[in-house]
XYZ file of C-alpha atoms in Angstrom:
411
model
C 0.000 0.000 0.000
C 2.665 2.221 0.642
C 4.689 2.171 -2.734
C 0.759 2.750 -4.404
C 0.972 6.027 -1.947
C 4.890 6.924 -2.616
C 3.767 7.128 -6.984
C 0.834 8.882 -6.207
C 2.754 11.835 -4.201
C 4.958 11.487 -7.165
C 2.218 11.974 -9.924
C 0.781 15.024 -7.526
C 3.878 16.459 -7.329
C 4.141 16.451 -11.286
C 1.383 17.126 -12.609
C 0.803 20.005 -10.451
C 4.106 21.136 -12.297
C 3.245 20.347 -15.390
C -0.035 22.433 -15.158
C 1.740 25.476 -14.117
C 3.718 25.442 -16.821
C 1.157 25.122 -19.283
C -0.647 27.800 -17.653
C 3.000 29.692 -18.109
C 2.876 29.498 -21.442
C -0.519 30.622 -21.931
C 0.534 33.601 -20.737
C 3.647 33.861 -23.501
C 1.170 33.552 -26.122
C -0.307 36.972 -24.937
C 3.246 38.700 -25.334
C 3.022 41.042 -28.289
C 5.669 43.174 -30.078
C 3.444 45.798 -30.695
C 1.158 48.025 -28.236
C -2.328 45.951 -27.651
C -5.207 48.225 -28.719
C -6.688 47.719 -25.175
C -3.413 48.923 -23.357
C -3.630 52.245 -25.545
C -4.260 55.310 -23.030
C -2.005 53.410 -20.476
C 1.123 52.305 -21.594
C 2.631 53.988 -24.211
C 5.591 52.211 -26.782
C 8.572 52.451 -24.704
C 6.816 51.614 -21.627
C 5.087 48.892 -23.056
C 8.558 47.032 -24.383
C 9.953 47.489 -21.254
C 7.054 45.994 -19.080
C 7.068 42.907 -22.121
C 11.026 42.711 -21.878
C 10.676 42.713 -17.640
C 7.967 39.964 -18.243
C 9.645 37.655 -20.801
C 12.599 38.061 -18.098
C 11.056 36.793 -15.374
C 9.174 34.208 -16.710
C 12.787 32.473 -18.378
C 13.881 33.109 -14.641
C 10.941 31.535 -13.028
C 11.097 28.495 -15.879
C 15.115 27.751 -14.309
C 14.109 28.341 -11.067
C 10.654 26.030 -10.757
C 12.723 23.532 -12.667
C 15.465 23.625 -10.485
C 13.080 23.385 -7.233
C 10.898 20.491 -8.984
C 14.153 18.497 -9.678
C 15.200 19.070 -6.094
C 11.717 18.068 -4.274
C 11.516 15.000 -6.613
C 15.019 13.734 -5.992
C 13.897 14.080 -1.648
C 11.017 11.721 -2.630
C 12.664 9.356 -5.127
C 15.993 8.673 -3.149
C 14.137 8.831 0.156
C 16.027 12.655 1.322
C 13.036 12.566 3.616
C 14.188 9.725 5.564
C 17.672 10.563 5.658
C 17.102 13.814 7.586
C 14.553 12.376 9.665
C 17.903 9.412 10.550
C 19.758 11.869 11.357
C 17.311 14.355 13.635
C 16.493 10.760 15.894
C 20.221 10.325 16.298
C 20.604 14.355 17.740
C 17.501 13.272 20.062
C 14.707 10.810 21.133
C 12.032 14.219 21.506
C 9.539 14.126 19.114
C 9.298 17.498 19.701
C 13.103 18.523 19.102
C 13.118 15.954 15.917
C 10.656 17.604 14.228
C 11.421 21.495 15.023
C 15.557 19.974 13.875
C 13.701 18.508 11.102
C 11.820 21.269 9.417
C 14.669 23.587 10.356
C 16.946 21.656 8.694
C 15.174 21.427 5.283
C 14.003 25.415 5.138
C 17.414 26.530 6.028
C 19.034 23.980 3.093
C 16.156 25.218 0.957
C 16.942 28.625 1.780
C 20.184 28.485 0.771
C 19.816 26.771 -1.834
C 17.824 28.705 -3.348
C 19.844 31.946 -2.122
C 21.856 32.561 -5.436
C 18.198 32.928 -6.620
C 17.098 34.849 -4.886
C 20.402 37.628 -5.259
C 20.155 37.512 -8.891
C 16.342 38.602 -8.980
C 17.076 41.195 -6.646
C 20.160 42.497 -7.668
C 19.952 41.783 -11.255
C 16.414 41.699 -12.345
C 15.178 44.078 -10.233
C 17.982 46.528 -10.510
C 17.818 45.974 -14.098
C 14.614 47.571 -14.284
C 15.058 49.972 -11.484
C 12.958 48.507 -8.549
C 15.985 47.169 -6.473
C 16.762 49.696 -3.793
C 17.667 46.621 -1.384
C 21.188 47.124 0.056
C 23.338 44.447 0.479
C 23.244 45.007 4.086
C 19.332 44.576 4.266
C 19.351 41.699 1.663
C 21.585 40.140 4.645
C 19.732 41.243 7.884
C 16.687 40.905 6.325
C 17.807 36.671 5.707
C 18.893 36.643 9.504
C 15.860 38.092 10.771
C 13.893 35.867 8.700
C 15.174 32.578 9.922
C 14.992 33.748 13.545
C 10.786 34.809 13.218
C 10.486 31.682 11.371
C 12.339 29.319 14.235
C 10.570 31.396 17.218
C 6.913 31.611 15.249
C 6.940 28.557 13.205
C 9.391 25.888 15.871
C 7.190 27.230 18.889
C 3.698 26.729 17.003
C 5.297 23.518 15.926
C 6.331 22.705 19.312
C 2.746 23.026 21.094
C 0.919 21.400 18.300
C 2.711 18.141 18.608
C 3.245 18.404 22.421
C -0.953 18.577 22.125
C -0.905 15.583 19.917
C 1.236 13.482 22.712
C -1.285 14.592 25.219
C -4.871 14.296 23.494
C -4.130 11.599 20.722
C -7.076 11.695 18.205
C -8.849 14.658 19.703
C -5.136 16.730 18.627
C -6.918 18.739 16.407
C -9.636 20.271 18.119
C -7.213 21.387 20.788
C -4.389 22.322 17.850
C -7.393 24.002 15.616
C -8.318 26.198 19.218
C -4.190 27.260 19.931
C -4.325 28.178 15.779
C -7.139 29.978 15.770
C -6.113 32.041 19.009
C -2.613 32.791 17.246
C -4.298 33.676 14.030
C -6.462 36.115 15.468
C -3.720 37.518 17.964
C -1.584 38.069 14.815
C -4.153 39.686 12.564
C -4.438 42.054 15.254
C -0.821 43.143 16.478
C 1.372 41.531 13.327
C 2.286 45.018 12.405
C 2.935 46.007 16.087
C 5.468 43.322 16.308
C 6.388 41.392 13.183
C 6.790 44.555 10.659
C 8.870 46.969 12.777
C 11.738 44.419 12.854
C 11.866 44.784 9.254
C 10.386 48.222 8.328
C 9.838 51.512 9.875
C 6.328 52.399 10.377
C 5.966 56.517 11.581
C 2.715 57.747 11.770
C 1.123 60.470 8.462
C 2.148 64.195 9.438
C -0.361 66.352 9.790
C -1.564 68.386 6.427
C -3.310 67.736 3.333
C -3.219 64.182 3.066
C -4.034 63.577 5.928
C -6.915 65.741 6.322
C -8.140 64.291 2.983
C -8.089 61.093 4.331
C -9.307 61.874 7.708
C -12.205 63.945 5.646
C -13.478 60.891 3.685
C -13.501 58.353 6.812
C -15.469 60.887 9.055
C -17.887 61.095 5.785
C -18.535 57.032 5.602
C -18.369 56.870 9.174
C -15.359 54.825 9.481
C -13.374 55.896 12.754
C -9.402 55.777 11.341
C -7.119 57.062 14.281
C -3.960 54.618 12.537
C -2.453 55.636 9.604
C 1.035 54.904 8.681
C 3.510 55.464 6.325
C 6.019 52.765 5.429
C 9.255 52.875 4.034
C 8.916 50.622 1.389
C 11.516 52.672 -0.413
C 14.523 50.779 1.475
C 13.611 47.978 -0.655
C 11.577 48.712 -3.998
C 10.063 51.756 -5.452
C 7.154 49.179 -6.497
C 4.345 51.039 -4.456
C 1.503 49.750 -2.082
C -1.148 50.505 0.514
C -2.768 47.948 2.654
C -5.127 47.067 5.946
C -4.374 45.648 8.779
C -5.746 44.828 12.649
C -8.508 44.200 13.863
C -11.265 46.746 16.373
C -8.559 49.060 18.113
C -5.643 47.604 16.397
C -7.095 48.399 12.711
C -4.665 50.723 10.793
C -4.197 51.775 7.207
C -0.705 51.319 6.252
C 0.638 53.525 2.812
C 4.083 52.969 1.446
C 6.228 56.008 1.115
C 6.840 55.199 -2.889
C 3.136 55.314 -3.318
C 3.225 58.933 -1.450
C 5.666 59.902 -4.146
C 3.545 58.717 -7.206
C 0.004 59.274 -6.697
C -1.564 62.650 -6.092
C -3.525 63.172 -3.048
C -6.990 62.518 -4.467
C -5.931 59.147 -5.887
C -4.504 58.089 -2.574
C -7.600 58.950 -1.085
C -9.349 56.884 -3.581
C -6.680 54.132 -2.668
C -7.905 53.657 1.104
C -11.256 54.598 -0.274
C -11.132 51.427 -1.257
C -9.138 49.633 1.397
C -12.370 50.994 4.197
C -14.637 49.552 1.505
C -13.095 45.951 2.190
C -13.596 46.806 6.029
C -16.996 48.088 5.605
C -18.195 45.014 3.688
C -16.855 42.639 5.970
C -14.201 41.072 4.067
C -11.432 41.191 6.365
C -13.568 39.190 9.038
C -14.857 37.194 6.615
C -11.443 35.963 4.935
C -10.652 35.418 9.252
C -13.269 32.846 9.381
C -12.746 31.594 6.173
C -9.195 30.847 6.803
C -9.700 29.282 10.560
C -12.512 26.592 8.899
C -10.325 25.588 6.568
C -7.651 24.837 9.299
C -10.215 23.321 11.395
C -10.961 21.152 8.599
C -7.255 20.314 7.585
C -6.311 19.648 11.190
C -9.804 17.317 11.291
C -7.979 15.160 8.468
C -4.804 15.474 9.110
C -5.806 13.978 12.276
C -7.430 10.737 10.445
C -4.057 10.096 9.046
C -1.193 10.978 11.427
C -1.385 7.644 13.162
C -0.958 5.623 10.004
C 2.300 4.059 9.436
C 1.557 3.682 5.968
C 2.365 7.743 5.376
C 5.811 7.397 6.707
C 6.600 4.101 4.792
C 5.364 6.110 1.497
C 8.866 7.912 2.472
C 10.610 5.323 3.607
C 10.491 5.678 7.221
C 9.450 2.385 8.694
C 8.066 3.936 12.450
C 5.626 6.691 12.273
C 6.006 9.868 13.570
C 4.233 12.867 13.162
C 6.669 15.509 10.770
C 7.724 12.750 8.298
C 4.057 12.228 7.867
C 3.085 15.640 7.657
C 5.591 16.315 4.903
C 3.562 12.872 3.060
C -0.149 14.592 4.358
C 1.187 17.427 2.703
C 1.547 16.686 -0.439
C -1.562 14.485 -0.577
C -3.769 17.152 0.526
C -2.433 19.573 -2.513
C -4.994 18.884 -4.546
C -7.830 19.556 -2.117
C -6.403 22.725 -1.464
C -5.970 23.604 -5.127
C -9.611 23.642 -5.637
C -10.172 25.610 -2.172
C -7.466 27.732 -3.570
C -9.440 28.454 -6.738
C -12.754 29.469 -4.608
C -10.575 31.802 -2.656
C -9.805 33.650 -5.511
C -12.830 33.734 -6.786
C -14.090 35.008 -3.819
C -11.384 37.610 -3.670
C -12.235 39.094 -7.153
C -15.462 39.630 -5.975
C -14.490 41.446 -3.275
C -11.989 43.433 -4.859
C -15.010 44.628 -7.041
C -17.394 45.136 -4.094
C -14.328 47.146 -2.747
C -13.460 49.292 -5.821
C -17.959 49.875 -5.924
C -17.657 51.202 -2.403
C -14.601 53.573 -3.718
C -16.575 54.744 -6.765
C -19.955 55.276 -4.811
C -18.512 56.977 -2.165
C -15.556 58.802 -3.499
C -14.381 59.294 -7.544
C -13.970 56.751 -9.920
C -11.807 58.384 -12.053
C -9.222 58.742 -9.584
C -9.353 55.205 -8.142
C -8.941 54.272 -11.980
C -6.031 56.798 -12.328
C -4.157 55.244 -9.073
C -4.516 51.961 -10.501
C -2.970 52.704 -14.010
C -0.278 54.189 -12.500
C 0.192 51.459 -10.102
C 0.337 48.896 -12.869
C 2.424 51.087 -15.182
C 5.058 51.926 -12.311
C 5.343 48.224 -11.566
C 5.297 47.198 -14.709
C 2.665 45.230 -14.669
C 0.895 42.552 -17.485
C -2.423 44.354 -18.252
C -2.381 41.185 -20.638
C -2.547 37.725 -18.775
C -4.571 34.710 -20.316
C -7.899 34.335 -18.977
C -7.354 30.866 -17.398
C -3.907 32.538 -15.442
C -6.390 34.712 -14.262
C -8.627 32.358 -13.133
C -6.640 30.041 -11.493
C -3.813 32.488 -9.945
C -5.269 35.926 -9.773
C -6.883 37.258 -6.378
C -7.668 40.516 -8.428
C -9.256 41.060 -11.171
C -7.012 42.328 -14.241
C -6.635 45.767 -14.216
C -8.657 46.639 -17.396
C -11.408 44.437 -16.145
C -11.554 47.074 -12.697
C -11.040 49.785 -14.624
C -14.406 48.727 -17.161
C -15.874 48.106 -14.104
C -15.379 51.575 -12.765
C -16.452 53.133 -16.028
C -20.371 52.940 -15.033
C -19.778 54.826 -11.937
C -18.209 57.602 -13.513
């Protein structure tokens, strides 16, 4: 039973490759050498070979660089990597606890640098190349450091209660584990930019003049009480630009990137959180909350079925069970569940985006949520282009011209 389990991980594990490369190329055969009559009014010739040139660019990068993490993942599975780490973590210890949290730490730090030489060429080539980069070597470094320690406090300590729950409540794990997640979840949608974003950015709260009375002007108006805006500096890493919410009650804030200070007037930044409130305002920030905590509930549920079953761990050729080598096996096997719940979460993010950008247009301008978001896309470079079934299966907006004909009957 187990070698019927080992080829089907296998097949998951390639055809979910295969598919994202076809839907890759469906996407090349959108690439045009001349400006798109529907792009007309936004990019203009230069711009428009440049955001094609940045494209084709990273998609041969992204081609080398799924490839290369495909080959690796398949050769842990197919000469049993899995079970050679897991050897070694049970000769460090005899904790189920420490094995696992040695486990997983050894495989994201090898996979992390790894894939480091990667990662430095899209920043410092790619990126520079088309002059987004504004990382410093220094920050590329410290931000790497800081990374792997959040990761080993966060991730090793969540790791660390959920299996110490598992030795104490056997089957019942997950309603216990689904509780500690949910609490955590919550806890971090409400102070994750209180503590997680100051170690890597600075976050100083908007001065005092017209912005800020603009913005202050239109939340009073929709009765939305906004005491927390900040500005970001995005700048120390990209000029790419960005707004976003975050918190929950007390702890809500809106959070604007310095770059997208510099490019948008003040009207179109206002349109900008316009529609940011009009995600709080419909619900959607609560909603994705709950949305995300059932589906752990319901993963935790199965996972729970499973855990037990030595036939998970023999799929990787570890003969006792124990619970990380057959998480990395549950894994895998639950991909394809999670592709179609991944599909109706987009789905169900384009709609909000829309309901969001209607709440900006009824209550604020359309034409100057429609002028941020041209600039955004030209500034970024952005495919105005993709193939519908990209779109479908990958995009948690809608395409830009698709909000922007949306916008056009509010105007």
């Amino acid at each position: 039973m187990h070698e019927i389990l080992f080829w089907i991980i296998i097949a998951i594990l390639v055809l979910d490759f295969l598919f994202e490369k076809y839907l890759d190329y469906l996407n090349t055969t959108r690439w045009s050498d001349t400006l798109p009559e529907e792009v007309k009014g936004i990019y203009d010739e230069e711009k428009y070979k440049k955001q094609q040139a940045y494209t084709g660019e990273n998609h041969r990068f992204g081609m080398l660089t799924s490839s290369f993490s495909m080959a690796i993942t398949l050769g842990m599975f197919l000469f049993y990597g899995f079970a050679l780490v897991d050897g070694w973590v049970w000769d460090i210890t005899s904790s189920a606890i420490l094995a696992a949290i040695i486990f997983f730490g050894i495989l994201m730090f090898a996979s992390d640098l790894i894939n480091l030489p990667f990662s430095v060429y899209d920043t410092f080539k790619i990126e520079q190349k088309y002059g987004f980069n504004t990382t410093t070597p220094k920050t590329f470094i410290f931000d790497k450091l800081k990374g792997w320690v959040v990761s080993a406090v966060i991730g090793g300590g969540l790791l660390a209660l959920i299996i110490f729950i598992y030795q104490k409540t056997g089957n019942m794990f997950w309603i216990y584990s689904w509780i500690v997640v949910s609490v955590f979840s919550i806890f971090m949608a409400m102070f994750y930019s209180n503590l997680i974003v100051p170690l890597f950015n600075k976050q100083t709260p908007l001065e005092d003049g017209e912005l800020r009375d603009a913005i202050s002007a239109f939340s009073e108006k929709v009765g939305f009480k906004l005491d927390n805006i900040y500005v970001i500096d995005g700048s120390k890493r990209s000029t790419k630009a960005n707004a976003y919410f975050t918190g929950l009650g007390t702890k809500k804030r809106i959070v604007l990137y310095d770059t997208l200070i510099k490019d948008l007037s003040t009207e179109e930044i206002v349109a900008v959180l316009a529609h940011e409130i009009g995600h709080n305002k419909k619900k959607h920030v609560i909603q994705g909350l709950i949305i995300g905590l059932v589906q752990t509930g319901i993963v935790l549920f199965i996972f729970g079925l499973f855990i037990g079953n030595p036939v998970l761990s023999k799929a990787l050729g570890v003969d006792e069970p124990n619970f990380h080598i057959g998480l990395i096996a549950f894994g895998v096997l639950y991909s394809p569940i999670s592709f179609f719940t991944g599909i109706f979460m987009n789905m169900l993010s384009r709609k909000n985006e829309y309901e969001a950008d209607r709440f900006a247009a009824e209550n604020y301008k359309p034409e100057a949520l429609g002028s941020a978001l041209k600039k955004l896309s030209v500034n970024n470079l952005s495919n105005l282009t993709p193939h519908k079934l990209y779109v479908f299966f990958h995009y948690s907006h809608p395409t830009l011209l698709q909000r922007l004909a949306h916008l056009k009957q509010f105007e």
